[in-house]
């Protein structure tokens, strides 16, 4: 591996460590040779997200131009053109090494562009269209790196895990997303519980949810549980060397739902997070548990998916 490529992988790793602490911890349970490729995929997704969300002082048109320019350089790299970029050489190397589906990357970039123009989603079906590119394809990108006894059978659980992780983030980060002018909880769900977007803004301002908002969040937690349930069988399909990583990530992201439930579904009082001691315990347990051991669907056991 030449110095420039090694440096690109290291930059992806640093980005992962800085911004994806929970997933980064889980990734440390992978064999060393697989880690750099997971870091590369995280670096790709995070850098695009940074263009969309961390340049919000710029007008949407300028952010769109930045994303388009970076996307064009990436696509040119896929066609074999030289790429002058701090991260993309590692991403392109990983794509080539595992023959990853380039359509997944195009779908992801399409969803990132949607964040510049779409502020809310009328229905869950509409949100799923967005999450197909922003979350489900992350699972299918990862799958060839993780390896599985039957890649075709493991594909849908991998997609479902991507959806579960992202919906967990949306539930936890309602207040943060409102600050960016976005609402990822579907409009039809808000209406179901008599909640408006101004109601959510008011809850964020006073750092406390109303009973109606708590019911809404509980409903979304049930929905996330359904995705975790659909993903659960996939953990045991992975190569044994990859199971500890994904088992840990499954339990840690799912643990956020447990924290939200413990807070009586008030996501405004504080940002739900799994305590550090529990993260360490989960990682250790994930290393010790036998490959193929089933994972528990997170969240309160009495909840049933909507």
mmCIF file of C-alpha atoms in Angstrom:
data_model
loop_
_atom_site.group_PDB
_atom_site.id
_atom_site.type_symbol
_atom_site.label_atom_id
_atom_site.label_comp_id
_atom_site.label_asym_id
_atom_site.label_seq_id
_atom_site.Cartn_x
_atom_site.Cartn_y
_atom_site.Cartn_z
ATOM 1 C CA UNK A 1 0.000 0.000 0.000
ATOM 2 C CA UNK A 2 1.525 3.332 -1.042
ATOM 3 C CA UNK A 3 1.846 6.243 1.361
ATOM 4 C CA UNK A 4 -1.010 8.284 -0.125
ATOM 5 C CA UNK A 5 -3.430 5.374 0.125
ATOM 6 C CA UNK A 6 -2.336 4.584 3.665
ATOM 7 C CA UNK A 7 -2.834 8.234 4.592
ATOM 8 C CA UNK A 8 -6.337 8.214 3.098
ATOM 9 C CA UNK A 9 -7.264 5.155 5.162
ATOM 10 C CA UNK A 10 -5.875 6.833 8.270
ATOM 11 C CA UNK A 11 -7.916 9.974 7.626
ATOM 12 C CA UNK A 12 -11.050 7.820 7.317
ATOM 13 C CA UNK A 13 -10.182 6.107 10.588
ATOM 14 C CA UNK A 14 -9.724 9.448 12.351
ATOM 15 C CA UNK A 15 -13.055 10.687 11.021
ATOM 16 C CA UNK A 16 -14.730 7.502 12.227
ATOM 17 C CA UNK A 17 -13.137 7.725 15.661
ATOM 18 C CA UNK A 18 -14.115 11.385 16.071
ATOM 19 C CA UNK A 19 -17.726 11.209 14.902
ATOM 20 C CA UNK A 20 -18.884 7.589 15.156
ATOM 21 C CA UNK A 21 -17.725 6.618 18.626
ATOM 22 C CA UNK A 22 -20.229 3.816 19.232
ATOM 23 C CA UNK A 23 -19.701 2.197 15.846
ATOM 24 C CA UNK A 24 -15.952 2.812 16.055
ATOM 25 C CA UNK A 25 -15.834 0.865 19.320
ATOM 26 C CA UNK A 26 -17.682 -2.022 17.677
ATOM 27 C CA UNK A 27 -15.351 -1.917 14.672
ATOM 28 C CA UNK A 28 -12.367 -2.523 16.955
ATOM 29 C CA UNK A 29 -13.746 -6.041 17.437
ATOM 30 C CA UNK A 30 -13.120 -6.849 13.759
ATOM 31 C CA UNK A 31 -9.912 -8.417 12.439
ATOM 32 C CA UNK A 32 -7.426 -5.631 11.707
ATOM 33 C CA UNK A 33 -7.481 -6.214 7.947
ATOM 34 C CA UNK A 34 -11.230 -5.579 7.799
ATOM 35 C CA UNK A 35 -11.238 -2.460 9.972
ATOM 36 C CA UNK A 36 -9.654 -0.118 7.467
ATOM 37 C CA UNK A 37 -12.308 -0.951 4.888
ATOM 38 C CA UNK A 38 -15.116 -0.231 7.349
ATOM 39 C CA UNK A 39 -13.389 3.044 8.242
ATOM 40 C CA UNK A 40 -13.275 3.900 4.529
ATOM 41 C CA UNK A 41 -17.011 3.399 4.120
ATOM 42 C CA UNK A 42 -17.710 5.414 7.255
ATOM 43 C CA UNK A 43 -15.388 8.168 5.991
ATOM 44 C CA UNK A 44 -17.282 8.294 2.698
ATOM 45 C CA UNK A 45 -20.690 8.586 4.330
ATOM 46 C CA UNK A 46 -19.554 10.975 7.031
ATOM 47 C CA UNK A 47 -17.760 13.341 4.662
ATOM 48 C CA UNK A 48 -20.860 13.659 2.494
ATOM 49 C CA UNK A 49 -22.917 14.282 5.617
ATOM 50 C CA UNK A 50 -20.429 16.952 6.699
ATOM 51 C CA UNK A 51 -20.902 18.788 3.398
ATOM 52 C CA UNK A 52 -24.678 18.748 3.901
ATOM 53 C CA UNK A 53 -24.895 19.492 7.623
ATOM 54 C CA UNK A 54 -21.667 21.200 8.696
ATOM 55 C CA UNK A 55 -21.709 23.911 6.065
ATOM 56 C CA UNK A 56 -25.148 25.217 7.014
ATOM 57 C CA UNK A 57 -23.860 28.797 7.100
ATOM 58 C CA UNK A 58 -23.811 28.548 3.305
ATOM 59 C CA UNK A 59 -26.930 28.844 1.139
ATOM 60 C CA UNK A 60 -28.407 25.487 0.046
ATOM 61 C CA UNK A 61 -27.319 26.118 -3.543
ATOM 62 C CA UNK A 62 -23.676 26.420 -2.489
ATOM 63 C CA UNK A 63 -23.881 23.304 -0.342
ATOM 64 C CA UNK A 64 -25.471 21.468 -3.257
ATOM 65 C CA UNK A 65 -22.615 22.612 -5.500
ATOM 66 C CA UNK A 66 -20.029 21.354 -2.978
ATOM 67 C CA UNK A 67 -21.761 17.983 -2.722
ATOM 68 C CA UNK A 68 -22.068 17.767 -6.506
ATOM 69 C CA UNK A 69 -18.378 18.602 -6.985
ATOM 70 C CA UNK A 70 -17.293 15.953 -4.487
ATOM 71 C CA UNK A 71 -19.702 13.408 -5.983
ATOM 72 C CA UNK A 72 -18.360 14.126 -9.465
ATOM 73 C CA UNK A 73 -14.787 13.536 -8.284
ATOM 74 C CA UNK A 74 -15.866 10.270 -6.699
ATOM 75 C CA UNK A 75 -17.658 9.107 -9.857
ATOM 76 C CA UNK A 76 -14.649 10.088 -11.964
ATOM 77 C CA UNK A 77 -12.496 8.005 -9.637
ATOM 78 C CA UNK A 78 -14.775 5.024 -10.177
ATOM 79 C CA UNK A 79 -14.119 5.415 -13.901
ATOM 80 C CA UNK A 80 -10.385 5.280 -13.256
ATOM 81 C CA UNK A 81 -9.517 8.991 -13.275
ATOM 82 C CA UNK A 82 -6.848 10.217 -10.844
ATOM 83 C CA UNK A 83 -8.433 11.617 -7.667
ATOM 84 C CA UNK A 84 -7.003 14.469 -5.639
ATOM 85 C CA UNK A 85 -8.874 14.042 -2.363
ATOM 86 C CA UNK A 86 -7.892 13.220 1.246
ATOM 87 C CA UNK A 87 -10.415 10.364 1.640
ATOM 88 C CA UNK A 88 -11.563 9.060 -1.724
ATOM 89 C CA UNK A 89 -8.492 6.928 -2.584
ATOM 90 C CA UNK A 90 -9.305 4.681 0.391
ATOM 91 C CA UNK A 91 -12.986 4.507 -0.575
ATOM 92 C CA UNK A 92 -12.190 3.653 -4.187
ATOM 93 C CA UNK A 93 -9.654 1.037 -3.091
ATOM 94 C CA UNK A 94 -12.231 -0.617 -0.818
ATOM 95 C CA UNK A 95 -14.867 -0.630 -3.561
ATOM 96 C CA UNK A 96 -12.440 -2.321 -5.939
ATOM 97 C CA UNK A 97 -11.148 -4.796 -3.350
ATOM 98 C CA UNK A 98 -14.641 -6.133 -2.599
ATOM 99 C CA UNK A 99 -16.340 -5.365 -5.914
ATOM 100 C CA UNK A 100 -18.958 -3.332 -4.065
ATOM 101 C CA UNK A 101 -22.129 -2.363 -5.913
ATOM 102 C CA UNK A 102 -21.603 1.155 -7.249
ATOM 103 C CA UNK A 103 -25.371 1.686 -7.363
ATOM 104 C CA UNK A 104 -25.378 1.684 -3.550
ATOM 105 C CA UNK A 105 -23.032 4.676 -3.536
ATOM 106 C CA UNK A 106 -25.120 6.537 -6.104
ATOM 107 C CA UNK A 107 -28.243 5.908 -4.001
ATOM 108 C CA UNK A 108 -26.481 7.224 -0.916
ATOM 109 C CA UNK A 109 -25.381 10.424 -2.642
ATOM 110 C CA UNK A 110 -28.925 10.926 -3.936
ATOM 111 C CA UNK A 111 -30.317 10.770 -0.397
ATOM 112 C CA UNK A 112 -27.670 13.207 0.838
ATOM 113 C CA UNK A 113 -28.770 15.658 -1.857
ATOM 114 C CA UNK A 114 -32.365 15.265 -0.655
ATOM 115 C CA UNK A 115 -31.334 16.650 2.736
ATOM 116 C CA UNK A 116 -30.649 19.976 1.044
ATOM 117 C CA UNK A 117 -34.192 20.350 -0.266
ATOM 118 C CA UNK A 118 -36.523 18.073 1.727
ATOM 119 C CA UNK A 119 -37.507 19.234 5.216
ATOM 120 C CA UNK A 120 -40.117 16.617 6.124
ATOM 121 C CA UNK A 121 -41.726 13.391 4.953
ATOM 122 C CA UNK A 122 -45.515 12.994 4.632
ATOM 123 C CA UNK A 123 -45.590 9.224 5.205
ATOM 124 C CA UNK A 124 -43.352 6.455 6.454
ATOM 125 C CA UNK A 125 -43.208 5.112 2.908
ATOM 126 C CA UNK A 126 -41.729 8.464 1.852
ATOM 127 C CA UNK A 127 -39.184 8.284 4.666
ATOM 128 C CA UNK A 128 -38.273 4.739 3.664
ATOM 129 C CA UNK A 129 -37.523 5.974 0.144
ATOM 130 C CA UNK A 130 -35.001 8.374 1.681
ATOM 131 C CA UNK A 131 -33.597 5.758 4.066
ATOM 132 C CA UNK A 132 -33.130 3.293 1.223
ATOM 133 C CA UNK A 133 -30.202 5.438 0.109
ATOM 134 C CA UNK A 134 -29.112 6.846 3.435
ATOM 135 C CA UNK A 135 -29.272 3.667 5.523
ATOM 136 C CA UNK A 136 -30.293 0.403 3.827
ATOM 137 C CA UNK A 137 -27.470 0.578 1.297
ATOM 138 C CA UNK A 138 -24.946 1.035 4.118
ATOM 139 C CA UNK A 139 -25.847 -2.475 5.186
ATOM 140 C CA UNK A 140 -25.332 -3.864 1.708
ATOM 141 C CA UNK A 141 -22.059 -1.956 1.293
ATOM 142 C CA UNK A 142 -20.781 -3.493 4.526
ATOM 143 C CA UNK A 143 -21.890 -7.051 3.886
ATOM 144 C CA UNK A 144 -19.118 -8.170 1.493
ATOM 145 C CA UNK A 145 -16.513 -6.824 3.923
ATOM 146 C CA UNK A 146 -18.049 -8.586 6.908
ATOM 147 C CA UNK A 147 -18.607 -11.773 4.926
ATOM 148 C CA UNK A 148 -21.456 -14.253 5.312
ATOM 149 C CA UNK A 149 -22.144 -17.904 4.741
ATOM 150 C CA UNK A 150 -24.880 -16.888 2.294
ATOM 151 C CA UNK A 151 -24.583 -13.307 1.075
ATOM 152 C CA UNK A 152 -27.952 -13.387 -0.667
ATOM 153 C CA UNK A 153 -29.773 -14.559 2.472
ATOM 154 C CA UNK A 154 -27.922 -12.037 4.647
ATOM 155 C CA UNK A 155 -28.714 -9.093 2.367
ATOM 156 C CA UNK A 156 -32.173 -8.221 3.694
ATOM 157 C CA UNK A 157 -31.174 -8.452 7.381
ATOM 158 C CA UNK A 158 -28.230 -6.173 6.570
ATOM 159 C CA UNK A 159 -30.590 -3.652 4.956
ATOM 160 C CA UNK A 160 -32.916 -3.849 7.941
ATOM 161 C CA UNK A 161 -30.061 -3.201 10.360
ATOM 162 C CA UNK A 162 -29.147 -0.060 8.450
ATOM 163 C CA UNK A 163 -32.764 1.105 8.705
ATOM 164 C CA UNK A 164 -32.887 0.247 12.419
ATOM 165 C CA UNK A 165 -29.742 2.218 13.187
ATOM 166 C CA UNK A 166 -30.871 5.283 11.286
ATOM 167 C CA UNK A 167 -34.381 5.305 12.706
ATOM 168 C CA UNK A 168 -32.822 5.065 16.165
ATOM 169 C CA UNK A 169 -30.800 8.179 15.362
ATOM 170 C CA UNK A 170 -33.879 10.003 14.085
ATOM 171 C CA UNK A 171 -35.812 9.221 17.277
ATOM 172 C CA UNK A 172 -32.945 10.301 19.517
ATOM 173 C CA UNK A 173 -32.051 13.442 17.538
ATOM 174 C CA UNK A 174 -35.442 15.093 17.019
ATOM 175 C CA UNK A 175 -34.271 18.340 18.653
ATOM 176 C CA UNK A 176 -30.981 18.409 16.749
ATOM 177 C CA UNK A 177 -32.706 17.847 13.426
ATOM 178 C CA UNK A 178 -35.226 20.592 14.187
ATOM 179 C CA UNK A 179 -32.309 23.003 14.524
ATOM 180 C CA UNK A 180 -31.353 22.085 10.963
ATOM 181 C CA UNK A 181 -34.894 22.716 9.775
ATOM 182 C CA UNK A 182 -35.772 19.057 9.306
ATOM 183 C CA UNK A 183 -38.265 16.612 10.765
ATOM 184 C CA UNK A 184 -37.680 12.943 10.036
ATOM 185 C CA UNK A 185 -40.664 11.648 11.987
ATOM 186 C CA UNK A 186 -43.386 11.310 9.321
ATOM 187 C CA UNK A 187 -46.129 13.932 9.187
ATOM 188 C CA UNK A 188 -48.791 11.210 9.302
ATOM 189 C CA UNK A 189 -47.365 9.956 12.606
ATOM 190 C CA UNK A 190 -47.413 13.438 14.111
ATOM 191 C CA UNK A 191 -51.037 13.808 13.052
ATOM 192 C CA UNK A 192 -51.915 10.410 14.527
ATOM 193 C CA UNK A 193 -50.976 11.724 17.987
ATOM 194 C CA UNK A 194 -52.162 15.296 17.540
ATOM 195 C CA UNK A 195 -48.629 16.698 17.371
ATOM 196 C CA UNK A 196 -47.481 19.553 15.140
ATOM 197 C CA UNK A 197 -44.026 20.663 14.184
ATOM 198 C CA UNK A 198 -44.416 23.818 16.356
ATOM 199 C CA UNK A 199 -45.215 21.464 19.243
ATOM 200 C CA UNK A 200 -41.874 19.744 18.729
ATOM 201 C CA UNK A 201 -40.085 23.092 18.576
ATOM 202 C CA UNK A 202 -41.759 24.092 21.855
ATOM 203 C CA UNK A 203 -40.699 20.819 23.495
ATOM 204 C CA UNK A 204 -37.119 21.395 22.377
ATOM 205 C CA UNK A 205 -37.204 24.939 23.784
ATOM 206 C CA UNK A 206 -38.383 23.850 27.220
ATOM 207 C CA UNK A 207 -36.437 20.553 27.141
ATOM 208 C CA UNK A 208 -39.469 18.467 27.992
ATOM 209 C CA UNK A 209 -41.911 16.389 25.948
ATOM 210 C CA UNK A 210 -45.680 16.609 26.222
ATOM 211 C CA UNK A 211 -47.686 13.401 26.791
ATOM 212 C CA UNK A 212 -48.716 13.436 23.121
ATOM 213 C CA UNK A 213 -45.089 13.675 22.009
ATOM 214 C CA UNK A 214 -44.119 10.856 24.381
ATOM 215 C CA UNK A 215 -46.788 8.682 22.754
ATOM 216 C CA UNK A 216 -45.425 9.605 19.333
ATOM 217 C CA UNK A 217 -41.888 8.650 20.355
ATOM 218 C CA UNK A 218 -43.106 5.364 21.835
ATOM 219 C CA UNK A 219 -44.782 4.600 18.518
ATOM 220 C CA UNK A 220 -41.535 5.268 16.628
ATOM 221 C CA UNK A 221 -39.591 3.099 19.082
ATOM 222 C CA UNK A 222 -41.960 0.230 18.279
ATOM 223 C CA UNK A 223 -41.332 0.817 14.593
ATOM 224 C CA UNK A 224 -37.564 0.753 15.115
ATOM 225 C CA UNK A 225 -37.929 -2.479 17.085
ATOM 226 C CA UNK A 226 -39.556 -4.074 14.064
ATOM 227 C CA UNK A 227 -36.468 -3.287 11.974
ATOM 228 C CA UNK A 228 -34.157 -4.666 14.673
ATOM 229 C CA UNK A 229 -36.294 -7.788 14.753
ATOM 230 C CA UNK A 230 -36.010 -8.194 10.987
ATOM 231 C CA UNK A 231 -32.224 -7.739 11.230
ATOM 232 C CA UNK A 232 -31.590 -10.094 14.152
ATOM 233 C CA UNK A 233 -31.154 -13.305 12.158
ATOM 234 C CA UNK A 234 -28.454 -11.687 10.033
ATOM 235 C CA UNK A 235 -25.917 -11.454 12.861
ATOM 236 C CA UNK A 236 -25.540 -15.236 13.021
ATOM 237 C CA UNK A 237 -25.167 -15.453 9.230
ATOM 238 C CA UNK A 238 -21.970 -13.408 9.256
ATOM 239 C CA UNK A 239 -18.470 -14.841 9.253
ATOM 240 C CA UNK A 240 -17.620 -15.742 12.864
ATOM 241 C CA UNK A 241 -14.808 -13.160 12.895
ATOM 242 C CA UNK A 242 -17.325 -10.394 12.105
ATOM 243 C CA UNK A 243 -20.094 -11.378 14.492
ATOM 244 C CA UNK A 244 -18.682 -9.740 17.628
ATOM 245 C CA UNK A 245 -18.507 -6.365 15.861
ATOM 246 C CA UNK A 246 -22.063 -6.390 14.556
ATOM 247 C CA UNK A 247 -23.451 -7.992 17.723
ATOM 248 C CA UNK A 248 -21.879 -5.149 19.699
ATOM 249 C CA UNK A 249 -23.159 -2.465 17.308
ATOM 250 C CA UNK A 250 -26.638 -4.053 17.366
ATOM 251 C CA UNK A 251 -26.742 -4.015 21.164
ATOM 252 C CA UNK A 252 -25.224 -0.544 21.576
ATOM 253 C CA UNK A 253 -27.456 1.202 19.032
ATOM 254 C CA UNK A 254 -30.404 -0.787 20.317
ATOM 255 C CA UNK A 255 -29.421 0.293 23.806
ATOM 256 C CA UNK A 256 -30.330 3.837 22.817
ATOM 257 C CA UNK A 257 -33.940 2.644 22.504
ATOM 258 C CA UNK A 258 -33.670 1.176 25.998
ATOM 259 C CA UNK A 259 -32.446 4.540 27.298
ATOM 260 C CA UNK A 260 -35.290 6.372 25.559
ATOM 261 C CA UNK A 261 -37.826 4.000 27.073
ATOM 262 C CA UNK A 262 -36.238 4.417 30.511
ATOM 263 C CA UNK A 263 -36.688 8.200 30.113
ATOM 264 C CA UNK A 264 -40.399 7.586 29.459
ATOM 265 C CA UNK A 265 -39.916 8.455 25.795
ATOM 266 C CA UNK A 266 -38.901 12.046 26.488
ATOM 267 C CA UNK A 267 -36.109 12.690 23.976
ATOM 268 C CA UNK A 268 -35.926 16.398 24.835
ATOM 269 C CA UNK A 269 -34.849 16.297 28.490
ATOM 270 C CA UNK A 270 -31.448 14.875 27.550
ATOM 271 C CA UNK A 271 -29.816 13.150 24.629
ATOM 272 C CA UNK A 272 -30.194 9.401 25.103
ATOM 273 C CA UNK A 273 -26.829 7.661 25.327
ATOM 274 C CA UNK A 274 -25.523 4.301 26.483
ATOM 275 C CA UNK A 275 -23.195 4.791 29.503
ATOM 276 C CA UNK A 276 -19.502 4.196 28.932
ATOM 277 C CA UNK A 277 -19.300 1.315 31.400
ATOM 278 C CA UNK A 278 -22.110 -0.441 29.565
ATOM 279 C CA UNK A 279 -20.397 0.045 26.199
ATOM 280 C CA UNK A 280 -17.295 -1.655 27.559
ATOM 281 C CA UNK A 281 -19.349 -4.495 29.033
ATOM 282 C CA UNK A 282 -21.218 -5.040 25.765
ATOM 283 C CA UNK A 283 -17.989 -5.110 23.751
ATOM 284 C CA UNK A 284 -16.416 -7.622 26.130
ATOM 285 C CA UNK A 285 -19.502 -9.836 26.164
ATOM 286 C CA UNK A 286 -19.723 -9.715 22.365
ATOM 287 C CA UNK A 287 -16.187 -11.085 22.121
ATOM 288 C CA UNK A 288 -16.917 -13.920 24.539
ATOM 289 C CA UNK A 289 -20.322 -15.061 23.303
ATOM 290 C CA UNK A 290 -20.368 -18.024 20.943
ATOM 291 C CA UNK A 291 -20.829 -17.331 17.249
ATOM 292 C CA UNK A 292 -24.412 -17.855 16.164
ATOM 293 C CA UNK A 293 -25.915 -16.896 19.531
ATOM 294 C CA UNK A 294 -29.191 -15.007 18.926
ATOM 295 C CA UNK A 295 -29.404 -11.300 19.757
ATOM 296 C CA UNK A 296 -32.214 -9.754 21.789
ATOM 297 C CA UNK A 297 -34.418 -7.209 20.060
ATOM 298 C CA UNK A 298 -33.888 -3.951 21.996
ATOM 299 C CA UNK A 299 -36.504 -1.836 23.709
ATOM 300 C CA UNK A 300 -39.228 -2.727 26.170
ATOM 301 C CA UNK A 301 -40.373 -6.334 25.549
ATOM 302 C CA UNK A 302 -44.061 -5.475 25.883
ATOM 303 C CA UNK A 303 -44.005 -3.200 22.853
ATOM 304 C CA UNK A 304 -45.360 -4.568 19.612
ATOM 305 C CA UNK A 305 -44.475 -3.114 16.234
ATOM 306 C CA UNK A 306 -47.158 -0.844 14.717
#
